CSV table of C-alpha atoms and ligand atoms in Angstrom, one decimal:
chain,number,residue,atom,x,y,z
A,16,UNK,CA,-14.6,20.6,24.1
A,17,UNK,CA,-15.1,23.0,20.9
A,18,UNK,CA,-13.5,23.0,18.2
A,19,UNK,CA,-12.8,25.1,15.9
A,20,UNK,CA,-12.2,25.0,11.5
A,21,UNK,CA,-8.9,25.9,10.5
A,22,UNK,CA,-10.0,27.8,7.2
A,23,UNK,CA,-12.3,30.1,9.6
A,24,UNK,CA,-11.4,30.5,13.0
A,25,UNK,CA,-14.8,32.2,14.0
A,26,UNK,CA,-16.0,29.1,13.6
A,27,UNK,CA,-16.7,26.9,16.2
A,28,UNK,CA,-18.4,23.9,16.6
A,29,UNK,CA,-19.0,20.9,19.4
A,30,UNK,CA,-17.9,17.6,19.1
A,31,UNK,CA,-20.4,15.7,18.1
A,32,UNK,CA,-21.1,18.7,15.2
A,33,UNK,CA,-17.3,18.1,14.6
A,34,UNK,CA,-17.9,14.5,14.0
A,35,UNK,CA,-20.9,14.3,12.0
A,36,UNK,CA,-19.5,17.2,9.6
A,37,UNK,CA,-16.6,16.6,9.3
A,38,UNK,CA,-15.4,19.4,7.8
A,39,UNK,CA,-16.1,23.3,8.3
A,40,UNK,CA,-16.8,26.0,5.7
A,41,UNK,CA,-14.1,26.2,2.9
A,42,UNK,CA,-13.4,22.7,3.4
A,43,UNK,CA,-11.5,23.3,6.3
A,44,UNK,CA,-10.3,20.7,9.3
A,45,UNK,CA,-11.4,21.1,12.7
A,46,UNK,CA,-8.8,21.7,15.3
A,47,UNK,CA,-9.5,21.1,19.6
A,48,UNK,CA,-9.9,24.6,21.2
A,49,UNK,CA,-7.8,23.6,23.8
A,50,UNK,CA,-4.6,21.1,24.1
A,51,UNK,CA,-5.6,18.8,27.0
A,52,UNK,CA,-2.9,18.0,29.0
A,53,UNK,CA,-2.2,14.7,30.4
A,54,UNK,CA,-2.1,14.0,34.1
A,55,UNK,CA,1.4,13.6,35.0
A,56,UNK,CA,0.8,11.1,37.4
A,57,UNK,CA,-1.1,8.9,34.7
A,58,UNK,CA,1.7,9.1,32.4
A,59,UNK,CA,4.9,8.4,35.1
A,60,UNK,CA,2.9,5.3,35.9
A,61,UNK,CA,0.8,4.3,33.4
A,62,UNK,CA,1.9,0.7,33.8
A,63,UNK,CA,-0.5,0.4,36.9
A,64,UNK,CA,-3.8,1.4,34.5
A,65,UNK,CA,-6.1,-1.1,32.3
A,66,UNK,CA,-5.8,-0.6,28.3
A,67,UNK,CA,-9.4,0.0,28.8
A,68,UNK,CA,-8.7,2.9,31.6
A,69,UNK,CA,-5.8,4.7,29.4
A,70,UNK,CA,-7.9,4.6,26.4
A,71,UNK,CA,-11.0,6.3,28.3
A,72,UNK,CA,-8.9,8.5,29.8
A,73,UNK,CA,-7.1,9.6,26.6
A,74,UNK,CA,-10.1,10.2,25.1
A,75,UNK,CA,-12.4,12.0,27.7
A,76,UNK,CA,-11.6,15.7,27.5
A,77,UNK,CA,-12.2,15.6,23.9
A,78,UNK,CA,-15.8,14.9,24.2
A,79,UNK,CA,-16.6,16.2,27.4
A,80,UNK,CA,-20.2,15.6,28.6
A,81,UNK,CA,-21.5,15.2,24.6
A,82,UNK,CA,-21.2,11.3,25.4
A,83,UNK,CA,-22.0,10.1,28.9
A,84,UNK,CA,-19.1,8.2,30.6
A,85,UNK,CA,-20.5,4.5,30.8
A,86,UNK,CA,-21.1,5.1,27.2
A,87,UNK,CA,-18.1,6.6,26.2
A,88,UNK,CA,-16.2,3.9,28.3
A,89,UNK,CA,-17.8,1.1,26.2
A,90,UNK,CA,-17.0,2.7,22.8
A,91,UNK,CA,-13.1,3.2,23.9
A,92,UNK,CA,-13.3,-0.4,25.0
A,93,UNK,CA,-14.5,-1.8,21.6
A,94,UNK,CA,-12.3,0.5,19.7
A,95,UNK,CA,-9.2,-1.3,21.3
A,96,UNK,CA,-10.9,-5.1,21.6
A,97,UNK,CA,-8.1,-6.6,20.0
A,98,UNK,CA,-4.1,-7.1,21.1
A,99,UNK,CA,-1.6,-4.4,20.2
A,100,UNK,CA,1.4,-5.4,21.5
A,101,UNK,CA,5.0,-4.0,21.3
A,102,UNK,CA,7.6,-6.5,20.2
A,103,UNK,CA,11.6,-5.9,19.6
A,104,UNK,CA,12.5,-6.3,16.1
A,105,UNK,CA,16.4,-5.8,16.5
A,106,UNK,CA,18.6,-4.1,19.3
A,107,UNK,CA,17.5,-0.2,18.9
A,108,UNK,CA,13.7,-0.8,16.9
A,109,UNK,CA,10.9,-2.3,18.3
A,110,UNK,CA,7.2,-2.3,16.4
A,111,UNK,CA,4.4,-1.7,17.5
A,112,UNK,CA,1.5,-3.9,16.0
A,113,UNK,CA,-1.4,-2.2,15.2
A,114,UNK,CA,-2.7,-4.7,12.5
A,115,UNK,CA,-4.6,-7.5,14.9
A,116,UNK,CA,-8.1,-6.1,14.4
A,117,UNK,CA,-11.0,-7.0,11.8
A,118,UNK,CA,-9.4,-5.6,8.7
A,119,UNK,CA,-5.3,-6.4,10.1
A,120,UNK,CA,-4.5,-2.9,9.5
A,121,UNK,CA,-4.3,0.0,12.2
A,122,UNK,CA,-7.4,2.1,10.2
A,123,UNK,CA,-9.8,-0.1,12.3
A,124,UNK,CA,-8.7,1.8,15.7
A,125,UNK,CA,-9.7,5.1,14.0
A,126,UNK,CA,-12.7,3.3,12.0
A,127,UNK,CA,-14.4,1.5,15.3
A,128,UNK,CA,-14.5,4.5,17.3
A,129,UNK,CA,-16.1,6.7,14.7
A,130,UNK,CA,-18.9,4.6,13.8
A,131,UNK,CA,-20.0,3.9,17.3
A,132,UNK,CA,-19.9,7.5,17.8
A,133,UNK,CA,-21.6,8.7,15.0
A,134,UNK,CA,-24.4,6.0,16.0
A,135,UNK,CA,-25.2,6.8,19.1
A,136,UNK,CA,-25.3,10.5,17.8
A,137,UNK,CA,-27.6,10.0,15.1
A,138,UNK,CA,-29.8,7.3,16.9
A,139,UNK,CA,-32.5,9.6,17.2
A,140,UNK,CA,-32.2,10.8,13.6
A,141,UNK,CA,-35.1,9.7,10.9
A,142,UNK,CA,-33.0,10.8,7.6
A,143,UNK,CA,-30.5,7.7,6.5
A,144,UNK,CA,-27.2,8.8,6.8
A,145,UNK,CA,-24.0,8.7,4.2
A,146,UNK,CA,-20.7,8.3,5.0
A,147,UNK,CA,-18.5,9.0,2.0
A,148,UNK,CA,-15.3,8.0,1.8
A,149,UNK,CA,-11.9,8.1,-0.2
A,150,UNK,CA,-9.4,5.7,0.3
A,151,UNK,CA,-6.0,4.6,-1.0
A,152,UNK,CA,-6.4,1.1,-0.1
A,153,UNK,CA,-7.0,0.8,4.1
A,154,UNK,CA,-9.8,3.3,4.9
A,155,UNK,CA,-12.4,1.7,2.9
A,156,UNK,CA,-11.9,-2.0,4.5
A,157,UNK,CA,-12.1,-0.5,8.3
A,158,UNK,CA,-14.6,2.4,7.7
A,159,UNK,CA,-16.6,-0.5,5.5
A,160,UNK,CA,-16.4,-3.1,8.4
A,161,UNK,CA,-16.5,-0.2,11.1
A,162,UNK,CA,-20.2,0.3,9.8
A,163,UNK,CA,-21.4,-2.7,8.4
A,164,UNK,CA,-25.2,-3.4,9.4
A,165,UNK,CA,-25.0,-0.6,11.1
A,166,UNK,CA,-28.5,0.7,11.1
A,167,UNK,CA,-29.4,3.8,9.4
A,168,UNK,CA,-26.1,4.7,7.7
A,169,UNK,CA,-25.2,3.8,4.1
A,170,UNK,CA,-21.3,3.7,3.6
A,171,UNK,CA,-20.0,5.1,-0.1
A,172,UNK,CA,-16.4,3.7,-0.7
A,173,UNK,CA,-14.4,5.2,-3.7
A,174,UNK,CA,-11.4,3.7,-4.4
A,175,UNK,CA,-8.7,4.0,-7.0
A,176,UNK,CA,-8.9,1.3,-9.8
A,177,UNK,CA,-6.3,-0.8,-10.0
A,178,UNK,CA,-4.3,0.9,-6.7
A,179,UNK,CA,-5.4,-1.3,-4.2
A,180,UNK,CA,-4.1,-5.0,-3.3
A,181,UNK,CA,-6.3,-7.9,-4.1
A,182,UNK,CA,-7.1,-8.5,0.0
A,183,UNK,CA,-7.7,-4.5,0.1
A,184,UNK,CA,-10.2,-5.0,-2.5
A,185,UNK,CA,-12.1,-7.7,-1.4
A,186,UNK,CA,-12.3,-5.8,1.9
A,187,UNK,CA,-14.0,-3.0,0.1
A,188,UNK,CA,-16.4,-4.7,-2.1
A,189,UNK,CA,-17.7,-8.0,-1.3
A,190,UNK,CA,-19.7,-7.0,2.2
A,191,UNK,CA,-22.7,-5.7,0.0
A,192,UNK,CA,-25.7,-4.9,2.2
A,193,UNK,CA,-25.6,-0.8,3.5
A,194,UNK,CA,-22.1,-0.8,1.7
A,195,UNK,CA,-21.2,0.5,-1.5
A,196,UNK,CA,-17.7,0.3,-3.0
A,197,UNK,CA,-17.0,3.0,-5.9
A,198,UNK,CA,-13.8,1.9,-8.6
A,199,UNK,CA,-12.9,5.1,-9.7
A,200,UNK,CA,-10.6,5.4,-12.9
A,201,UNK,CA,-8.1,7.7,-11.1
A,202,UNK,CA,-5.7,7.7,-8.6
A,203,UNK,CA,-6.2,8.6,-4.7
A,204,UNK,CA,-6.1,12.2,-5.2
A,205,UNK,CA,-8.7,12.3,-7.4
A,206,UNK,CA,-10.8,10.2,-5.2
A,207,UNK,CA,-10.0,12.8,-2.7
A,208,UNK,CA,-10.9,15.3,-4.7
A,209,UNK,CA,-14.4,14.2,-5.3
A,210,UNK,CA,-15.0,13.5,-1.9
A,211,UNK,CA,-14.4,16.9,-0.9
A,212,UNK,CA,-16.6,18.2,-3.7
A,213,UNK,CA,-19.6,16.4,-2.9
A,214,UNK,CA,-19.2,18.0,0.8
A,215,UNK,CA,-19.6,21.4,-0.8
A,216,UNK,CA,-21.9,20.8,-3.3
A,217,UNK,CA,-25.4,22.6,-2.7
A,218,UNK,CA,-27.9,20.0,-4.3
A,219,UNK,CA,-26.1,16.6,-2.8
A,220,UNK,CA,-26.5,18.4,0.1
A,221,UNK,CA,-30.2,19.3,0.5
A,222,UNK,CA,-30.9,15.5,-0.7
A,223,UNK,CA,-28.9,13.4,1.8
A,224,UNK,CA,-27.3,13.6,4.8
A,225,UNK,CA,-23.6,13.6,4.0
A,226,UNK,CA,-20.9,12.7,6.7
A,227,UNK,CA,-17.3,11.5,6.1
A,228,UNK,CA,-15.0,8.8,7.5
A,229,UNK,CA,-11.3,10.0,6.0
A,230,UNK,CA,-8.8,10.8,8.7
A,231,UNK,CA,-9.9,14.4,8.6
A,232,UNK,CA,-12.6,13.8,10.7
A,233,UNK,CA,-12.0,13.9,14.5
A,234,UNK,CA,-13.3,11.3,15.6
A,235,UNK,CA,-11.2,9.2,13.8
A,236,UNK,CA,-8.1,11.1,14.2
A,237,UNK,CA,-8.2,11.9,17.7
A,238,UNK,CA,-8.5,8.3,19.1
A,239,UNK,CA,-4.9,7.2,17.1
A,240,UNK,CA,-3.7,9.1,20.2
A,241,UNK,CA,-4.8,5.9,22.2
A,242,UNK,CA,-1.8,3.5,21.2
A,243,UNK,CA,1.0,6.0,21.4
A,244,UNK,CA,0.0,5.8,25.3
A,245,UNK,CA,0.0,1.6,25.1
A,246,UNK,CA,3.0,1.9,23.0
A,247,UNK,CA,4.6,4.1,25.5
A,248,UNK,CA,3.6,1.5,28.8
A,249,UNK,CA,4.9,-1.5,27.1
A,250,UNK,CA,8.0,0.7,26.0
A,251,UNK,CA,8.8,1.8,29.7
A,252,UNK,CA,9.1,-2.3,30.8
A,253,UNK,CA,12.4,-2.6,29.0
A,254,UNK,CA,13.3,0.8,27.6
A,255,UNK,CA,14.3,3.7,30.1
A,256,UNK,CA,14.9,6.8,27.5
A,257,UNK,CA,12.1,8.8,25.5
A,258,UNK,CA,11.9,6.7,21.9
A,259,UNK,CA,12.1,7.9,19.0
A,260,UNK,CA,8.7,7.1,17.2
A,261,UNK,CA,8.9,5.9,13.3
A,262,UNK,CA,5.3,6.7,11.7
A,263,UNK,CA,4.5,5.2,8.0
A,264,UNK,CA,2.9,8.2,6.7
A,265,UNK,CA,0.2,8.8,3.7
A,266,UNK,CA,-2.3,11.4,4.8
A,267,UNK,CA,-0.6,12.2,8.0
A,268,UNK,CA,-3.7,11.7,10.2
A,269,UNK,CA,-2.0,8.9,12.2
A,270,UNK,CA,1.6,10.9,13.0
A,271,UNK,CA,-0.2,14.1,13.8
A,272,UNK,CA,-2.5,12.0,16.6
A,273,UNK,CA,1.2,11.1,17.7
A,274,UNK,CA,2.3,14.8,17.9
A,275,UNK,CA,-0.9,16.0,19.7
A,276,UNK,CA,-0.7,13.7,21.9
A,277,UNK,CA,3.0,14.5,22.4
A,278,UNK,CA,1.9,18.2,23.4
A,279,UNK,CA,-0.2,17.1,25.6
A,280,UNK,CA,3.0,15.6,27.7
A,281,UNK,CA,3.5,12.0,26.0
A,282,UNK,CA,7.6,11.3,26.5
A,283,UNK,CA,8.6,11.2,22.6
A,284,UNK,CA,12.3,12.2,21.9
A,285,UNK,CA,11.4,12.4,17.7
A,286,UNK,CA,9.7,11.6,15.8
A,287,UNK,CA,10.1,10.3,12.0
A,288,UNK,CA,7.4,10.9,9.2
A,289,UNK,CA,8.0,8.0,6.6
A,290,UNK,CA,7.2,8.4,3.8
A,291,UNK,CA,7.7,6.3,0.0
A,292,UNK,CA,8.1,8.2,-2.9
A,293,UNK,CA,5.3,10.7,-2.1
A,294,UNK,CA,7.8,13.0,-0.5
A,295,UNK,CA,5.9,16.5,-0.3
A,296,UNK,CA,6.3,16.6,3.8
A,297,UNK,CA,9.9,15.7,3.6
A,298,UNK,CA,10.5,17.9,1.1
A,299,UNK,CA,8.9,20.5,3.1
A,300,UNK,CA,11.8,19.8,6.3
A,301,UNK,CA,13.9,20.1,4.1
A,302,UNK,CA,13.6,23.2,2.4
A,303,UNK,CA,10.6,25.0,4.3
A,304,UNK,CA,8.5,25.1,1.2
A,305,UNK,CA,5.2,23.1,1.0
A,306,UNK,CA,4.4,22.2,-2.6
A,307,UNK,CA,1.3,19.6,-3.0
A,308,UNK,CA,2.3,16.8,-6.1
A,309,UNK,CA,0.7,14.4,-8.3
A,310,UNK,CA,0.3,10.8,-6.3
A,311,UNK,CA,3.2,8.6,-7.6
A,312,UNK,CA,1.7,4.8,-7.1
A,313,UNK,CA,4.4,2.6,-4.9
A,314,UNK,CA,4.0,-0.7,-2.9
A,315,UNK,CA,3.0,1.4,0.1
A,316,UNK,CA,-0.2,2.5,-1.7
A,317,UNK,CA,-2.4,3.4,1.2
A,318,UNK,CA,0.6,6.2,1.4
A,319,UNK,CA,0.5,7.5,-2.0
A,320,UNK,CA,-1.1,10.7,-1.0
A,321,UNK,CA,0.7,14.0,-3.0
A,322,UNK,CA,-1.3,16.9,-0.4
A,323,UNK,CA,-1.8,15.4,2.9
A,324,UNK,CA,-4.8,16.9,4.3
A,325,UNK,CA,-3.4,17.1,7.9
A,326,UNK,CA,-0.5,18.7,7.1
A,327,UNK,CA,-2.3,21.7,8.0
A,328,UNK,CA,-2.7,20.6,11.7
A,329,UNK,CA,0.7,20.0,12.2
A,330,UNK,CA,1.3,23.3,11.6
A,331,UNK,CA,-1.2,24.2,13.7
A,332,UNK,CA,0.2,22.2,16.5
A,333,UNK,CA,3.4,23.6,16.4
A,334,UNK,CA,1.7,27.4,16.0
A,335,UNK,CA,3.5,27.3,12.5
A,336,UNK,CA,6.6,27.6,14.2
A,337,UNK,CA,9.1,26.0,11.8
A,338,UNK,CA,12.5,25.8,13.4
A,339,UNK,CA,10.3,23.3,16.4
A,340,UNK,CA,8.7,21.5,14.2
A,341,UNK,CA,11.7,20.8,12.6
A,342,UNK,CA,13.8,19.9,15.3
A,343,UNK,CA,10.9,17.4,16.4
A,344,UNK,CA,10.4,16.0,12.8
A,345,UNK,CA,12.6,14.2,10.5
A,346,UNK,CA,11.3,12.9,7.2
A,347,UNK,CA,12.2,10.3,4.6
A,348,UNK,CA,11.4,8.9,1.7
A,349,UNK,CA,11.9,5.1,0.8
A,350,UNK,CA,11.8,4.2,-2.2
A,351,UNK,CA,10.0,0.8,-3.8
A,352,UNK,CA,13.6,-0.8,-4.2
A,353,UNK,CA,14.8,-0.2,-0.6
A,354,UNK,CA,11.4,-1.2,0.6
A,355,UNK,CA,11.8,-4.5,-0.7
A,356,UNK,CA,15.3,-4.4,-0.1
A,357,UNK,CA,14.6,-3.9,3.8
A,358,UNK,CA,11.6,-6.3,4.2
A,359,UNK,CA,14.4,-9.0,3.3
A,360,UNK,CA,16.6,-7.7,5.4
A,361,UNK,CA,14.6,-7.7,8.2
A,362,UNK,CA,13.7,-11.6,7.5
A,363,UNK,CA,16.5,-12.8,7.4
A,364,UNK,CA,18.4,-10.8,10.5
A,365,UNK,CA,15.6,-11.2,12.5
A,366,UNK,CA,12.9,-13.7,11.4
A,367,UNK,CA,10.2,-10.7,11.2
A,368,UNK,CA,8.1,-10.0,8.7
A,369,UNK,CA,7.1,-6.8,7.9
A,370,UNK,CA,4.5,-5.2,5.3
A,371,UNK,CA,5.6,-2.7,2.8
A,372,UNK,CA,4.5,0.4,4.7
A,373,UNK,CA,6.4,-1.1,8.0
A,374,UNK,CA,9.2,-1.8,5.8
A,375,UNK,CA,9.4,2.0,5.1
A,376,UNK,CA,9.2,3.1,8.3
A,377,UNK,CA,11.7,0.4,9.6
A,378,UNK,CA,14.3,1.6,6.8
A,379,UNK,CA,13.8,5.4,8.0
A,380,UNK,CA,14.4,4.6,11.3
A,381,UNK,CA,17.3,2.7,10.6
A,382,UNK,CA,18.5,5.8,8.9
A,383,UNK,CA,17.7,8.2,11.5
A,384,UNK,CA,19.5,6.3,14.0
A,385,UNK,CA,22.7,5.7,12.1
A,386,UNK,CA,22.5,9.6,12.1
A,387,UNK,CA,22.1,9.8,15.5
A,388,UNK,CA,23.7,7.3,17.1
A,389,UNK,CA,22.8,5.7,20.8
A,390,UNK,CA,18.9,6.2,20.4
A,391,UNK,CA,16.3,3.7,20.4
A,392,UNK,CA,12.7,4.1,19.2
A,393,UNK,CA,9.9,1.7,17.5
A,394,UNK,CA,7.6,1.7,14.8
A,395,UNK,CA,4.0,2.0,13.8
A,396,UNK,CA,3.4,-1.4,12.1
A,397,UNK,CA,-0.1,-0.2,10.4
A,398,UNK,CA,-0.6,-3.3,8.2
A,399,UNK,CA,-0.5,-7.2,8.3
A,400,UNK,CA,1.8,-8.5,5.8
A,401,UNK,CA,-0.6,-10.9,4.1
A,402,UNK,CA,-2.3,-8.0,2.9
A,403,UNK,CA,0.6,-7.5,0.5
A,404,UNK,CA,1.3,-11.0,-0.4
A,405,UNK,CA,2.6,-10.2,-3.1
A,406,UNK,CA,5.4,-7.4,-2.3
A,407,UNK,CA,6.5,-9.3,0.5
A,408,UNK,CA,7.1,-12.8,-1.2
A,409,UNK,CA,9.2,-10.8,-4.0
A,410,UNK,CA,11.2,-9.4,-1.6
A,411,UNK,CA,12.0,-12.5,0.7
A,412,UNK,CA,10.6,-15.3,-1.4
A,413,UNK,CA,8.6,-16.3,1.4
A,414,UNK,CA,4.9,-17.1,1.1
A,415,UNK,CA,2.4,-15.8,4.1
A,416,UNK,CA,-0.3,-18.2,5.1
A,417,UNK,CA,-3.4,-16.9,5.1
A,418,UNK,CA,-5.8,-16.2,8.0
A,419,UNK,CA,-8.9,-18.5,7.3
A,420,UNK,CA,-11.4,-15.3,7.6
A,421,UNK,CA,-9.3,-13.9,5.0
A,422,UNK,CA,-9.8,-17.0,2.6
A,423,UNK,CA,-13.5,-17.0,3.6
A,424,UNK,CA,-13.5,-13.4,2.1
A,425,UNK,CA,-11.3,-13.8,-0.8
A,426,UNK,CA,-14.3,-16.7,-2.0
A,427,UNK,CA,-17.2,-13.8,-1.7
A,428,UNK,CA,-17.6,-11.7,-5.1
A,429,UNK,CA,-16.6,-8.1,-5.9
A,430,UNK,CA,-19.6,-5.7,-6.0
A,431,UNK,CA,-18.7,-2.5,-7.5
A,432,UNK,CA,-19.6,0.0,-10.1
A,433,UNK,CA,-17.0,2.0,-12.0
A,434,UNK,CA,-17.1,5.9,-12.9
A,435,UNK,CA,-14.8,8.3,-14.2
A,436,UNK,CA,-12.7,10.6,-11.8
A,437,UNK,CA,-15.8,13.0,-12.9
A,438,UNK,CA,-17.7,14.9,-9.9
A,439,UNK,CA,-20.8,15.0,-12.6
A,440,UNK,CA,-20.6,11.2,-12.6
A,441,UNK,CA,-20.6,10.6,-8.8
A,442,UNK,CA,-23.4,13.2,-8.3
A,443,UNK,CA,-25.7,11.4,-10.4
A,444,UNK,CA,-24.5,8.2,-8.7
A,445,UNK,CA,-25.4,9.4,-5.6
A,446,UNK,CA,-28.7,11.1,-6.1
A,447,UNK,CA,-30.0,8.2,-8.3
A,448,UNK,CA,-29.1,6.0,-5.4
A,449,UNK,CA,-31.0,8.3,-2.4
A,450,UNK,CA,-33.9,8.2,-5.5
A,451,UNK,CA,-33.7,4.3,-5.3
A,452,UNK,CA,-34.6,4.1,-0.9
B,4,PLP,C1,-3.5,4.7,5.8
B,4,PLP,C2,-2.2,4.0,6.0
B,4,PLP,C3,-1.0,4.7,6.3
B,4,PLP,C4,-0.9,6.2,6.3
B,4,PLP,O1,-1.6,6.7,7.4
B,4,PLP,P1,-1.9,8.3,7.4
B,4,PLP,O2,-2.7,8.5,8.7
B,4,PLP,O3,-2.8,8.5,6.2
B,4,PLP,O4,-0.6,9.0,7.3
B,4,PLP,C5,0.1,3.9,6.5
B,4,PLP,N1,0.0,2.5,6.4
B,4,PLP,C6,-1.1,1.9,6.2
B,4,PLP,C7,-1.1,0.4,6.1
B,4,PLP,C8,-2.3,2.6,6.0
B,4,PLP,O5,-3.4,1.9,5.7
């Protein structure tokens, strides 16, 4: 499969190029040549394949030959090596859990199948690799634990100071060895920002081997498409219409995997981008205009994103056809007070317990369907709630017991070193630091 950048359509690239890259010229995404459709057969009865089988098979046309089979079969395999099951939260919303793997959040799906990717790729390569990466809060722990010890790649982390929970943080910064956490004194955006700079700068460039790990890149957007398919066989055992799908959005990596792999023939009657306060995308339903914002911070953090990079392949997916994409896509925004307000609903209707970026997706959905009346759908639930102790026990006064590798990790000691939302600043960092190997 080629694939091509969205900024310059002339250029094409392979896979593999695609994932070590990340991004084109002019900063642009890449976007699949082609829109692989799904067997129709595999998707009627998908009930009668192995996780393992669906998640191969979801991913194979996207890679092609560039990763042989048995290989490609084990690294679907380890990206889903933990549970994600579907449970019914009330009558009309089920959730789908997404937050059982090493860092309880559903960033590990996307983070698991990069890195073993990018390391059988770059297995024959003698120049250390970087992965740089920006991150609200999630990102960093998965893409940190995605490539911990793994040899030959150094991970750079920046993270917003003061932005992330305390379990986020610890996450980020107390692995040490190959990984290196960045506190930046700025928000996400700005962390963003930097990222993208030291992609296009000319001297970072020639010294190290740069390669990203933010949602942009495909190979960790493309396999997201994996669970809508386990969603949708658990789904089909006690639901019989198309569901509406509710995605906590920040980026809008994770919904867009949703979408392609609804063009490629997954039943989804809707879906909902959810969204907190950062309301750019459901702004944009609204009134058909796109304008980027400031990050607002919220209890959702890892969704305080004011341009969402995929936006762009959304619009791509729908061939910038506004009047589908709207019918296909409603958006909300929640904000902090109704989040909390819904997390202790939802405790104390139903005994569940859900994190602040479920919470906002629940309390869109619940919307939607009081719009529209008689349809059913679920949820993306992308984090554990003990990763936001805090929000959670303010909103329900309940206190979450924590996992005993958590509490093991909360004991180790943050690593980090601080710099200024200053591309100067991270440019010295990082050359100083290839000086140093
Ligand atoms: C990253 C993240 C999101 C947002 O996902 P996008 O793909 O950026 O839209 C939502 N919830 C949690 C817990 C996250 O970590």
């Amino acid at each position: 499969m080629n694939y091509y950048n969205l900024k310059d359509k002339q250029e094409t690239v392979n896979f593999k190029t695609a994932a070590i890259k990340s991004q084109g010229s002019q900063k642009g995404l890449f976007f699949p040549e082609k829109i692989p459709q799904f067997n129709e057969e595999f998707i009627q009865n998908l009930h009668l394949y192995s996780n393992e089988e669906i998640a191969f098979r979801c991913m194979k046309d996207f890679i092609g030959d560039e990763i042989p089979s048995e290989i490609l079969k084990k690294i679907t395999t380890e990206t889903i090596s933990f549970e994600i099951p579907l449970k019914k939260i009330s009558e009309h919303i089920s959730i789908l859990e997404l937050f059982h793997g090493p860092t309880l959040a559903f960033k590990d799906v996307g983070a698991r199948f990069m890195s073993r990717c990018l390391s059988y790729f770059l297995k024959d390569q003698d120049k250390k690799v970087t992965v740089l990466v920006a991150t609200s809060g999630d990102t960093g722990g998965a893409v940190a634990h995605g490539f911990y010890n793994v040899p030959g790649i150094n991970v750079v982390i920046l993270y917003p100071k003061n932005r992330v929970s305390a379990v986020q943080e610890k996450q980020l910064t107390a692995l040490g060895g190959n990984i290196l956490a960045l506190e930046v004194n700025g928000n996400f955006d700005d962390c963003q920002n930097l990222v993208k700079q030291a992609f296009s700068d000319e001297s970072i460039n020639s010294e190290l081997f740069l390669t990203s790990a933010n949602s942009i890149n495909v190979a960790r957007w493309l396999p997201q498409q994996i669970y809508y398919l386990l969603a949708l066989k658990q789904w089909k055992q006690y639901e019989n219409q198309d569901p509406v799908i509710g995605v906590p959005s920040g980026n809008f990596g994770n919904i867009c995997a949703g979408l392609l792999a609804y063009f490629r023939g997954l039943p989804a009657g809707h879906f909902i981008a959810a969204c907190n306060k950062n309301d750019v995308v459901p702004d944009y339903l609204k009134s058909h205009q796109y304008h980027p914002k400031k990050a607002v911070a919220t209890l959702s953090n890892a969704m305080d994103v004011g341009d969402p990079s995929n936006f762009t392949r959304i619009l791509e997916l729908f061939g910038h056809q506004y009047e589908h994409l709207k019918n296909m896509i409603s958006g909300y925004s929640v904000d902090d007070e109704s989040t909390l307000q819904t997390i202790k609903e939802v405790y104390e209707k139903y005994e569940y317990t859900l994190d602040p970026h479920s919470a906002v997706a629940f309390a869109a959905m619940e919307q939607y369907l009081n719009e529209n009346p008689g349809k059913k759908g679920f949820i993306l639930g992308t984090a554990h709630p003990v990763k936001f102790p805090e929000a959670v026990e303010k909103a329900a006064h309940i206190t979450i017991d924590i996992p005993e590798a958590l509490n093991d990790l909360m004991k180790k000691d943050k690593k980090t070193v601080e710099i200024n939302a200053d591309f100067e600043e991270l440019k010295r960092f990082l050359l100083d630091k290839n000086q140093e190997q």
